[in-house]
PDB file of N, CA and C in Angstrom:
ATOM      1  N   MET C   1      76.042 -92.703  54.464  1.00 91.00           N
ATOM      2  CA  MET C   1      77.405 -92.419  54.558  1.00 91.00           C
ATOM      3  C   MET C   1      77.200 -91.426  53.878  1.00 91.00           C
ATOM      4  N   PHE C   2      78.531 -90.939  53.555  1.00 95.00           N
ATOM      5  CA  PHE C   2      79.378 -91.141  53.016  1.00 95.00           C
ATOM      6  C   PHE C   2      80.744 -90.185  53.365  1.00 95.00           C
ATOM      7  N   ALA C   3      81.329 -90.347  52.355  1.00 96.00           N
ATOM      8  CA  ALA C   3      83.163 -89.310  52.784  1.00 96.00           C
ATOM      9  C   ALA C   3      83.988 -89.044  51.191  1.00 96.00           C
ATOM     10  N   ILE C   4      84.712 -87.802  51.840  1.00 96.00           N
ATOM     11  CA  ILE C   4      85.360 -87.321  51.164  1.00 96.00           C
ATOM     12  C   ILE C   4      86.562 -87.535  51.721  1.00 96.00           C
ATOM     13  N   ILE C   5      87.158 -87.686  50.407  1.00 96.00           N
ATOM     14  CA  ILE C   5      88.671 -88.545  50.856  1.00 96.00           C
ATOM     15  C   ILE C   5      89.951 -87.756  50.093  1.00 96.00           C
ATOM     16  N   GLU C   6      90.825 -87.481  50.830  1.00 96.00           N
ATOM     17  CA  GLU C   6      91.742 -86.818  49.761  1.00 96.00           C
ATOM     18  C   GLU C   6      93.307 -88.062  49.656  1.00 96.00           C
ATOM     19  N   THR C   7      93.119 -88.501  48.291  1.00 95.00           N
ATOM     20  CA  THR C   7      94.671 -89.436  48.381  1.00 95.00           C
ATOM     21  C   THR C   7      94.951 -89.054  46.810  1.00 95.00           C
ATOM     22  N   GLY C   8      96.678 -89.323  46.454  1.00 93.00           N
ATOM     23  CA  GLY C   8      96.908 -88.598  45.260  1.00 93.00           C
ATOM     24  C   GLY C   8      96.928 -87.568  44.889  1.00 93.00           C
ATOM     25  N   GLY C   9      96.749 -86.201  45.427  1.00 94.00           N
ATOM     26  CA  GLY C   9      96.296 -85.076  45.280  1.00 94.00           C
ATOM     27  C   GLY C   9      95.084 -84.813  44.665  1.00 94.00           C
ATOM     28  N   LYS C  10      93.851 -85.705  44.511  1.00 96.00           N
ATOM     29  CA  LYS C  10      92.591 -86.064  44.409  1.00 96.00           C
ATOM     30  C   LYS C  10      91.626 -86.437  45.153  1.00 96.00           C
ATOM     31  N   GLN C  11      90.820 -85.543  45.321  1.00 96.00           N
ATOM     32  CA  GLN C  11      89.657 -86.210  45.949  1.00 96.00           C
ATOM     33  C   GLN C  11      88.501 -86.516  45.400  1.00 96.00           C
ATOM     34  N   TYR C  12      87.922 -87.490  46.433  1.00 97.00           N
ATOM     35  CA  TYR C  12      87.202 -88.799  45.815  1.00 97.00           C
ATOM     36  C   TYR C  12      86.269 -88.411  46.888  1.00 97.00           C
ATOM     37  N   ARG C  13      84.794 -88.814  46.589  1.00 97.00           N
ATOM     38  CA  ARG C  13      83.489 -89.142  47.499  1.00 97.00           C
ATOM     39  C   ARG C  13      82.631 -90.386  47.438  1.00 97.00           C
ATOM     40  N   VAL C  14      83.276 -90.976  48.430  1.00 97.00           N
ATOM     41  CA  VAL C  14      83.689 -92.450  48.377  1.00 97.00           C
ATOM     42  C   VAL C  14      81.948 -93.003  49.965  1.00 97.00           C
ATOM     43  N   GLU C  15      81.183 -93.964  49.402  1.00 96.00           N
ATOM     44  CA  GLU C  15      80.149 -94.193  50.285  1.00 96.00           C
ATOM     45  C   GLU C  15      80.803 -96.241  50.991  1.00 96.00           C
ATOM     46  N   GLU C  16      80.060 -96.744  51.759  1.00 95.00           N
ATOM     47  CA  GLU C  16      80.696 -98.051  52.097  1.00 95.00           C
ATOM     48  C   GLU C  16      80.554 -98.553  50.459  1.00 95.00           C
ATOM     49  N   GLY C  17      81.111 -99.724  50.476  1.00 95.00           N
ATOM     50  CA  GLY C  17      80.584-100.826  49.412  1.00 95.00           C
ATOM     51  C   GLY C  17      80.959-100.372  47.820  1.00 95.00           C
ATOM     52  N   LEU C  18      81.453 -98.827  48.199  1.00 96.00           N
ATOM     53  CA  LEU C  18      81.984 -98.750  46.846  1.00 96.00           C
ATOM     54  C   LEU C  18      83.443 -98.474  46.195  1.00 96.00           C
ATOM     55  N   GLU C  19      83.605 -98.930  44.887  1.00 97.00           N
ATOM     56  CA  GLU C  19      85.024-100.029  44.354  1.00 97.00           C
ATOM     57  C   GLU C  19      85.414 -98.603  43.345  1.00 97.00           C
ATOM     58  N   LEU C  20      85.965 -97.888  43.584  1.00 95.00           N
ATOM     59  CA  LEU C  20      86.752 -96.531  42.583  1.00 95.00           C
ATOM     60  C   LEU C  20      88.276 -97.290  42.733  1.00 95.00           C
ATOM     61  N   LYS C  21      88.842 -96.060  41.118  1.00 97.00           N
ATOM     62  CA  LYS C  21      90.304 -96.532  40.863  1.00 97.00           C
ATOM     63  C   LYS C  21      90.820 -95.015  41.280  1.00 97.00           C
ATOM     64  N   VAL C  22      91.839 -95.523  41.875  1.00 97.00           N
ATOM     65  CA  VAL C  22      92.813 -93.935  42.770  1.00 97.00           C
ATOM     66  C   VAL C  22      93.987 -94.030  42.015  1.00 97.00           C
ATOM     67  N   ASP C  23      94.841 -92.943  42.337  1.00 96.00           N
ATOM     68  CA  ASP C  23      96.676 -93.260  41.801  1.00 96.00           C
ATOM     69  C   ASP C  23      97.032 -94.234  42.938  1.00 96.00           C
ATOM     70  N   LEU C  24      98.377 -94.803  42.290  1.00 96.00           N
ATOM     71  CA  LEU C  24      98.652 -95.932  42.714  1.00 96.00           C
ATOM     72  C   LEU C  24      99.815 -95.630  44.569  1.00 96.00           C
ATOM     73  N   LEU C  25      98.716 -96.631  44.787  1.00 95.00           N
ATOM     74  CA  LEU C  25      99.272 -96.964  46.076  1.00 95.00           C
ATOM     75  C   LEU C  25      99.766 -98.241  46.611  1.00 95.00           C
ATOM     76  N   LYS C  26     100.666 -98.563  47.428  1.00 94.00           N
ATOM     77  CA  LYS C  26     101.338 -98.764  48.358  1.00 94.00           C
ATOM     78  C   LYS C  26     100.456-100.419  48.419  1.00 94.00           C
ATOM     79  N   GLY C  27     100.761-101.377  48.398  1.00 92.00           N
ATOM     80  CA  GLY C  27     100.030-102.468  49.012  1.00 92.00           C
ATOM     81  C   GLY C  27      99.923-104.253  47.825  1.00 92.00           C
ATOM     82  N   GLU C  28      98.776-104.644  47.833  1.00 95.00           N
ATOM     83  CA  GLU C  28      98.425-105.481  47.296  1.00 95.00           C
ATOM     84  C   GLU C  28      97.808-106.092  47.351  1.00 95.00           C
ATOM     85  N   ALA C  29      97.084-107.168  45.979  1.00 95.00           N
ATOM     86  CA  ALA C  29      95.537-107.570  46.005  1.00 95.00           C
ATOM     87  C   ALA C  29      95.047-107.943  47.961  1.00 95.00           C
ATOM     88  N   GLY C  30      94.339-107.952  47.495  1.00 94.00           N
ATOM     89  CA  GLY C  30      94.333-108.355  49.230  1.00 94.00           C
ATOM     90  C   GLY C  30      94.497-107.392  50.459  1.00 94.00           C
ATOM     91  N   ASP C  31      95.679-106.471  50.538  1.00 96.00           N
ATOM     92  CA  ASP C  31      95.992-106.050  51.561  1.00 96.00           C
ATOM     93  C   ASP C  31      94.817-104.989  52.245  1.00 96.00           C
ATOM     94  N   LYS C  32      94.687-104.341  53.362  1.00 96.00           N
ATOM     95  CA  LYS C  32      94.090-103.690  54.170  1.00 96.00           C
ATOM     96  C   LYS C  32      94.524-102.339  54.035  1.00 96.00           C
ATOM     97  N   LEU C  33      94.122-101.045  53.187  1.00 94.00           N
ATOM     98  CA  LEU C  33      94.166 -99.991  53.861  1.00 94.00           C
ATOM     99  C   LEU C  33      93.557 -98.907  54.527  1.00 94.00           C
ATOM    100  N   SER C  34      94.200 -97.608  55.503  1.00 95.00           N
ATOM    101  CA  SER C  34      93.451 -96.813  56.578  1.00 95.00           C
ATOM    102  C   SER C  34      93.891 -95.235  55.532  1.00 95.00           C
ATOM    103  N   ILE C  35      92.630 -94.827  55.245  1.00 95.00           N
ATOM    104  CA  ILE C  35      93.018 -93.851  54.488  1.00 95.00           C
ATOM    105  C   ILE C  35      92.399 -92.328  56.300  1.00 95.00           C
ATOM    106  N   ASP C  36      93.841 -91.153  56.143  1.00 94.00           N
ATOM    107  CA  ASP C  36      93.086 -90.764  57.262  1.00 94.00           C
ATOM    108  C   ASP C  36      92.518 -89.359  56.994  1.00 94.00           C
ATOM    109  N   SER C  37      93.273 -89.413  55.859  1.00 95.00           N
ATOM    110  CA  SER C  37      93.063 -87.799  55.529  1.00 95.00           C
ATOM    111  C   SER C  37      91.545 -87.470  54.520  1.00 95.00           C
ATOM    112  N   VAL C  38      90.568 -87.357  56.062  1.00 96.00           N
ATOM    113  CA  VAL C  38      88.621 -87.294  55.023  1.00 96.00           C
ATOM    114  C   VAL C  38      88.988 -85.592  55.850  1.00 96.00           C
ATOM    115  N   LEU C  39      88.189 -85.456  54.663  1.00 96.00           N
ATOM    116  CA  LEU C  39      88.278 -84.214  54.194  1.00 96.00           C
ATOM    117  C   LEU C  39      86.522 -83.809  55.133  1.00 96.00           C
ATOM    118  N   LEU C  40      85.453 -84.947  54.890  1.00 96.00           N
ATOM    119  CA  LEU C  40      84.158 -84.035  55.213  1.00 96.00           C
ATOM    120  C   LEU C  40      83.338 -85.611  55.767  1.00 96.00           C
ATOM    121  N   VAL C  41      82.769 -85.722  56.511  1.00 96.00           N
ATOM    122  CA  VAL C  41      81.609 -86.995  55.977  1.00 96.00           C
ATOM    123  C   VAL C  41      80.304 -86.353  56.782  1.00 96.00           C
ATOM    124  N   GLU C  42      79.655 -86.808  56.336  1.00 95.00           N
ATOM    125  CA  GLU C  42      77.921 -87.127  56.311  1.00 95.00           C
ATOM    126  C   GLU C  42      77.498 -88.869  57.077  1.00 95.00           C
ATOM    127  N   LYS C  43      76.803 -88.103  57.916  1.00 92.00           N
ATOM    128  CA  LYS C  43      75.971 -89.006  58.726  1.00 92.00           C
ATOM    129  C   LYS C  43      74.867 -88.969  59.018  1.00 92.00           C
ATOM    130  N   ASP C  44      74.052 -89.184  58.502  1.00 91.00           N
ATOM    131  CA  ASP C  44      72.033 -88.728  59.199  1.00 91.00           C
ATOM    132  C   ASP C  44      71.968 -87.650  58.804  1.00 91.00           C
ATOM    133  N   GLY C  45      72.884 -86.947  57.973  1.00 90.00           N
ATOM    134  CA  GLY C  45      71.713 -85.538  57.718  1.00 90.00           C
ATOM    135  C   GLY C  45      73.042 -84.754  58.924  1.00 90.00           C
ATOM    136  N   ASP C  46      73.626 -85.047  59.854  1.00 93.00           N
ATOM    137  CA  ASP C  46      74.649 -84.627  60.160  1.00 93.00           C
ATOM    138  C   ASP C  46      76.523 -84.598  59.483  1.00 93.00           C
ATOM    139  N   THR C  47      76.814 -83.186  59.683  1.00 94.00           N
ATOM    140  CA  THR C  47      78.335 -83.180  58.782  1.00 94.00           C
ATOM    141  C   THR C  47      78.491 -82.360  59.497  1.00 94.00           C
ATOM    142  N   LYS C  48      80.190 -83.400  59.201  1.00 94.00           N
ATOM    143  CA  LYS C  48      81.593 -83.280  59.887  1.00 94.00           C
ATOM    144  C   LYS C  48      82.327 -82.186  58.531  1.00 94.00           C
ATOM    145  N   ILE C  49      82.999 -81.098  58.585  1.00 95.00           N
ATOM    146  CA  ILE C  49      83.978 -80.889  58.027  1.00 95.00           C
ATOM    147  C   ILE C  49      85.284 -80.621  58.620  1.00 95.00           C
ATOM    148  N   GLY C  50      86.268 -80.802  58.102  1.00 92.00           N
ATOM    149  CA  GLY C  50      87.523 -80.660  59.039  1.00 92.00           C
ATOM    150  C   GLY C  50      88.549 -79.524  58.157  1.00 92.00           C
ATOM    151  N   ALA C  51      89.534 -79.220  59.247  1.00 92.00           N
ATOM    152  CA  ALA C  51      90.211 -78.051  58.881  1.00 92.00           C
ATOM    153  C   ALA C  51      91.444 -77.993  59.132  1.00 92.00           C
ATOM    154  N   PRO C  52      92.534 -79.010  58.171  1.00 92.00           N
ATOM    155  CA  PRO C  52      91.455 -79.302  56.513  1.00 92.00           C
ATOM    156  C   PRO C  52      91.156 -80.916  56.733  1.00 92.00           C
ATOM    157  N   TYR C  53      91.008 -81.856  57.680  1.00 95.00           N
ATOM    158  CA  TYR C  53      91.133 -83.123  57.987  1.00 95.00           C
ATOM    159  C   TYR C  53      89.990 -83.175  59.368  1.00 95.00           C
ATOM    160  N   VAL C  54      89.419 -84.084  59.597  1.00 95.00           N
ATOM    161  CA  VAL C  54      88.428 -84.043  60.563  1.00 95.00           C
ATOM    162  C   VAL C  54      88.761 -85.227  61.402  1.00 95.00           C
ATOM    163  N   ASP C  55      88.912 -84.847  62.577  1.00 94.00           N
ATOM    164  CA  ASP C  55      89.441 -85.849  63.937  1.00 94.00           C
ATOM    165  C   ASP C  55      89.175 -86.968  63.456  1.00 94.00           C
ATOM    166  N   GLY C  56      89.996 -87.658  64.101  1.00 93.00           N
ATOM    167  CA  GLY C  56      89.759 -88.990  64.362  1.00 93.00           C
ATOM    168  C   GLY C  56      88.350 -89.849  63.111  1.00 93.00           C
ATOM    169  N   ALA C  57      88.477 -89.782  62.412  1.00 94.00           N
ATOM    170  CA  ALA C  57      87.771 -90.018  61.123  1.00 94.00           C
ATOM    171  C   ALA C  57      88.877 -90.744  59.894  1.00 94.00           C
ATOM    172  N   LYS C  58      88.208 -91.856  59.967  1.00 94.00           N
ATOM    173  CA  LYS C  58      88.915 -92.535  58.515  1.00 94.00           C
ATOM    174  C   LYS C  58      88.429 -93.668  57.494  1.00 94.00           C
ATOM    175  N   VAL C  59      89.171 -93.978  56.715  1.00 96.00           N
ATOM    176  CA  VAL C  59      87.940 -95.159  55.940  1.00 96.00           C
ATOM    177  C   VAL C  59      88.493 -96.193  55.269  1.00 96.00           C
ATOM    178  N   GLU C  60      88.398 -97.428  55.843  1.00 97.00           N
ATOM    179  CA  GLU C  60      88.789 -98.439  55.502  1.00 97.00           C
ATOM    180  C   GLU C  60      88.528 -99.238  54.466  1.00 97.00           C
ATOM    181  N   CYS C  61      89.774 -99.452  53.790  1.00 96.00           N
ATOM    182  CA  CYS C  61      89.331-100.175  52.567  1.00 96.00           C
ATOM    183  C   CYS C  61      90.375-101.223  52.233  1.00 96.00           C
ATOM    184  N   GLU C  62      89.518-101.911  50.916  1.00 97.00           N
ATOM    185  CA  GLU C  62      90.746-103.602  50.239  1.00 97.00           C
ATOM    186  C   GLU C  62      91.023-102.957  49.351  1.00 97.00           C
ATOM    187  N   VAL C  63      92.366-103.653  48.853  1.00 97.00           N
ATOM    188  CA  VAL C  63      92.879-103.662  47.473  1.00 97.00           C
ATOM    189  C   VAL C  63      92.674-104.676  46.545  1.00 97.00           C
ATOM    190  N   LEU C  64      92.187-104.330  45.500  1.00 97.00           N
ATOM    191  CA  LEU C  64      92.144-105.017  44.605  1.00 97.00           C
ATOM    192  C   LEU C  64      92.712-105.518  43.879  1.00 97.00           C
ATOM    193  N   GLY C  65      93.760-104.248  43.202  1.00 97.00           N
ATOM    194  CA  GLY C  65      94.282-104.826  42.362  1.00 97.00           C
ATOM    195  C   GLY C  65      94.800-104.348  41.754  1.00 97.00           C
ATOM    196  N   HIS C  66      96.469-103.852  40.929  1.00 97.00           N
ATOM    197  CA  HIS C  66      96.788-102.673  40.562  1.00 97.00           C
ATOM    198  C   HIS C  66      96.497-102.321  38.722  1.00 97.00           C
ATOM    199  N   SER C  67      96.095-101.503  38.461  1.00 97.00           N
ATOM    200  CA  SER C  67      96.355-100.932  36.097  1.00 97.00           C
ATOM    201  C   SER C  67      97.013-100.469  35.455  1.00 97.00           C
ATOM    202  N   ARG C  68      96.829 -99.937  34.838  1.00 97.00           N
ATOM    203  CA  ARG C  68      97.541 -98.927  33.863  1.00 97.00           C
ATOM    204  C   ARG C  68      96.848 -98.652  32.857  1.00 97.00           C
ATOM    205  N   GLY C  69      96.770 -96.798  32.586  1.00 96.00           N
ATOM    206  CA  GLY C  69      95.328 -96.489  31.900  1.00 96.00           C
ATOM    207  C   GLY C  69      95.667 -96.159  30.818  1.00 96.00           C
ATOM    208  N   LYS C  70      94.562 -95.609  29.771  1.00 96.00           N
ATOM    209  CA  LYS C  70      95.260 -95.687  28.185  1.00 96.00           C
ATOM    210  C   LYS C  70      96.326 -94.879  28.299  1.00 96.00           C
ATOM    211  N   LYS C  71      97.120 -95.761  26.794  1.00 97.00           N
ATOM    212  CA  LYS C  71      98.174 -94.610  26.269  1.00 97.00           C
ATOM    213  C   LYS C  71      97.635 -93.381  26.521  1.00 97.00           C
ATOM    214  N   ILE C  72      98.521 -92.162  26.064  1.00 97.00           N
ATOM    215  CA  ILE C  72      98.005 -90.777  26.325  1.00 97.00           C
ATOM    216  C   ILE C  72      99.820 -90.119  25.080  1.00 97.00           C
ATOM    217  N   VAL C  73      99.430 -89.774  24.428  1.00 97.00           N
ATOM    218  CA  VAL C  73     100.620 -89.216  22.757  1.00 97.00           C
ATOM    219  C   VAL C  73     100.446 -87.583  23.573  1.00 97.00           C
ATOM    220  N   VAL C  74     102.053 -87.301  23.729  1.00 96.00           N
ATOM    221  CA  VAL C  74     102.773 -86.155  23.853  1.00 96.00           C
ATOM    222  C   VAL C  74     102.764 -85.952  22.290  1.00 96.00           C
ATOM    223  N   PHE C  75     102.495 -84.808  21.661  1.00 97.00           N
ATOM    224  CA  PHE C  75     103.110 -84.096  20.231  1.00 97.00           C
ATOM    225  C   PHE C  75     104.111 -82.938  20.581  1.00 97.00           C
ATOM    226  N   HIS C  76     104.987 -82.791  20.550  1.00 96.00           N
ATOM    227  CA  HIS C  76     105.582 -81.408  20.754  1.00 96.00           C
ATOM    228  C   HIS C  76     106.430 -80.777  18.861  1.00 96.00           C
ATOM    229  N   LYS C  77     105.656 -80.075  18.089  1.00 96.00           N
ATOM    230  CA  LYS C  77     106.142 -79.142  17.251  1.00 96.00           C
ATOM    231  C   LYS C  77     107.122 -78.051  16.927  1.00 96.00           C
ATOM    232  N   LEU C  78     108.121 -77.669  16.566  1.00 96.00           N
ATOM    233  CA  LEU C  78     108.427 -76.261  16.230  1.00 96.00           C
ATOM    234  C   LEU C  78     108.118 -75.702  15.385  1.00 96.00           C
ATOM    235  N   PRO C  79     107.376 -75.102  14.883  1.00 95.00           N
ATOM    236  CA  PRO C  79     107.152 -74.050  13.519  1.00 95.00           C
ATOM    237  C   PRO C  79     108.352 -73.413  12.511  1.00 95.00           C
ATOM    238  N   LYS C  80     107.912 -73.679  11.234  1.00 95.00           N
ATOM    239  CA  LYS C  80     109.141 -73.567  10.877  1.00 95.00           C
ATOM    240  C   LYS C  80     110.499 -73.942  11.265  1.00 95.00           C
ATOM    241  N   LYS C  81     110.542 -74.776  11.433  1.00 95.00           N
ATOM    242  CA  LYS C  81     112.079 -75.789  11.912  1.00 95.00           C
ATOM    243  C   LYS C  81     112.238 -76.795  11.689  1.00 95.00           C
ATOM    244  N   ASP C  82     112.760 -78.121  11.540  1.00 94.00           N
ATOM    245  CA  ASP C  82     112.155 -79.709  11.559  1.00 94.00           C
ATOM    246  C   ASP C  82     112.439 -79.914  13.046  1.00 94.00           C
ATOM    247  N   ALA C  83     111.666 -79.719  13.928  1.00 96.00           N
ATOM    248  CA  ALA C  83     112.039 -80.185  15.149  1.00 96.00           C
ATOM    249  C   ALA C  83     111.139 -81.262  16.015  1.00 96.00           C
ATOM    250  N   ARG C  84     110.983 -82.069  16.255  1.00 96.00           N
ATOM    251  CA  ARG C  84     109.472 -82.893  16.877  1.00 96.00           C
ATOM    252  C   ARG C  84     109.755 -83.748  17.852  1.00 96.00           C
ATOM    253  N   LYS C  85     108.727 -83.965  18.476  1.00 96.00           N
ATOM    254  CA  LYS C  85     109.310 -84.456  19.579  1.00 96.00           C
ATOM    255  C   LYS C  85     108.071 -85.711  19.919  1.00 96.00           C
ATOM    256  N   THR C  86     107.882 -86.538  20.043  1.00 96.00           N
ATOM    257  CA  THR C  86     106.944 -87.304  20.680  1.00 96.00           C
ATOM    258  C   THR C  86     107.142 -87.871  21.771  1.00 96.00           C
ATOM    259  N   GLN C  87     106.170 -88.511  22.532  1.00 96.00           N
ATOM    260  CA  GLN C  87     106.477 -89.416  24.146  1.00 96.00           C
ATOM    261  C   GLN C  87     104.940 -89.702  24.693  1.00 96.00           C
ATOM    262  N   GLY C  88     105.230 -90.459  24.981  1.00 96.00           N
ATOM    263  CA  GLY C  88     103.585 -91.113  25.852  1.00 96.00           C
ATOM    264  C   GLY C  88     104.112 -91.663  27.419  1.00 96.00           C
ATOM    265  N   HIS C  89     102.545 -91.587  27.969  1.00 97.00           N
ATOM    266  CA  HIS C  89     102.783 -92.089  29.129  1.00 97.00           C
ATOM    267  C   HIS C  89     101.601 -92.697  29.250  1.00 97.00           C
ATOM    268  N   ARG C  90     101.298 -93.541  30.449  1.00 97.00           N
ATOM    269  CA  ARG C  90     100.732 -94.221  31.092  1.00 97.00           C
ATOM    270  C   ARG C  90     100.396 -94.046  32.348  1.00 97.00           C
ATOM    271  N   GLN C  91      99.108 -93.855  32.969  1.00 96.00           N
ATOM    272  CA  GLN C  91      98.867 -93.933  34.370  1.00 96.00           C
ATOM    273  C   GLN C  91      99.188 -94.911  34.884  1.00 96.00           C
ATOM    274  N   ASP C  92      99.644 -95.551  36.520  1.00 97.00           N
ATOM    275  CA  ASP C  92      98.883 -96.304  37.073  1.00 97.00           C
ATOM    276  C   ASP C  92      97.876 -96.103  37.845  1.00 97.00           C
ATOM    277  N   TYR C  93      97.437 -97.012  38.259  1.00 97.00           N
ATOM    278  CA  TYR C  93      95.987 -96.457  39.091  1.00 97.00           C
ATOM    279  C   TYR C  93      95.923 -98.494  40.451  1.00 97.00           C
ATOM    280  N   THR C  94      95.658 -97.903  41.023  1.00 97.00           N
ATOM    281  CA  THR C  94      95.409 -98.971  42.059  1.00 97.00           C
ATOM    282  C   THR C  94      93.343 -98.858  42.312  1.00 97.00           C
ATOM    283  N   SER C  95      93.108-100.244  42.174  1.00 97.00           N
ATOM    284  CA  SER C  95      91.088-100.604  42.373  1.00 97.00           C
ATOM    285  C   SER C  95      91.275-100.258  43.983  1.00 97.00           C
ATOM    286  N   ILE C  96      90.558 -99.978  44.134  1.00 97.00           N
ATOM    287  CA  ILE C  96      90.132-100.273  45.352  1.00 97.00           C
ATOM    288  C   ILE C  96      88.734-100.521  45.614  1.00 97.00           C
ATOM    289  N   LYS C  97      88.541-101.125  47.448  1.00 97.00           N
ATOM    290  CA  LYS C  97      87.088-101.389  47.618  1.00 97.00           C
ATOM    291  C   LYS C  97      87.093-101.097  49.051  1.00 97.00           C
ATOM    292  N   VAL C  98      85.958 -99.546  49.485  1.00 97.00           N
ATOM    293  CA  VAL C  98      85.892 -99.198  50.315  1.00 97.00           C
ATOM    294  C   VAL C  98      84.990 -99.927  51.219  1.00 97.00           C
ATOM    295  N   LYS C  99      85.635-100.543  53.047  1.00 97.00           N
ATOM    296  CA  LYS C  99      84.625-101.613  53.537  1.00 97.00           C
ATOM    297  C   LYS C  99      83.935-100.887  55.120  1.00 97.00           C
ATOM    298  N   SER C 100      85.022-100.006  55.101  1.00 96.00           N
ATOM    299  CA  SER C 100      83.896 -98.698  56.062  1.00 96.00           C
ATOM    300  C   SER C 100      84.502 -96.948  56.699  1.00 96.00           C
ATOM    301  N   ILE C 101      83.246 -96.154  56.863  1.00 95.00           N
ATOM    302  CA  ILE C 101      84.367 -95.450  57.142  1.00 95.00           C
ATOM    303  C   ILE C 101      83.469 -95.274  58.574  1.00 95.00           C
ATOM    304  N   THR C 102      84.814 -94.227  59.419  1.00 93.00           N
ATOM    305  CA  THR C 102      84.359 -93.834  61.025  1.00 93.00           C
ATOM    306  C   THR C 102      84.818 -92.886  60.766  1.00 93.00           C
ATOM    307  N   ALA C 103      83.751 -92.318  61.768  1.00 85.00           N
ATOM    308  CA  ALA C 103      84.167 -91.316  62.422  1.00 85.00           C
ATOM    309  C   ALA C 103      84.377 -90.612  63.751  1.00 85.00           C
TER     310      ALA C 103
END
């Protein structure tokens, strides 16, 4: 059984017991989360596709912790001028573990 969920503007294929990193979600380590934005659920060859979400489907998750990604350096330079700009970015992530999928 698997499902496709949407969180943080991205879509993820999840199964029970799967651990993954998603964009930052509210909650402390050990908290339970319920994700209702389920786009597709497949169970024993029976597929339910939502329009846009599957009615009554949800994915129960547990928050494992929060982390930050690698630093990305953004560098802008204007040619023929002495103009430069350096900027950095680190994305915040939440590690979750999928406990159950209900449809």
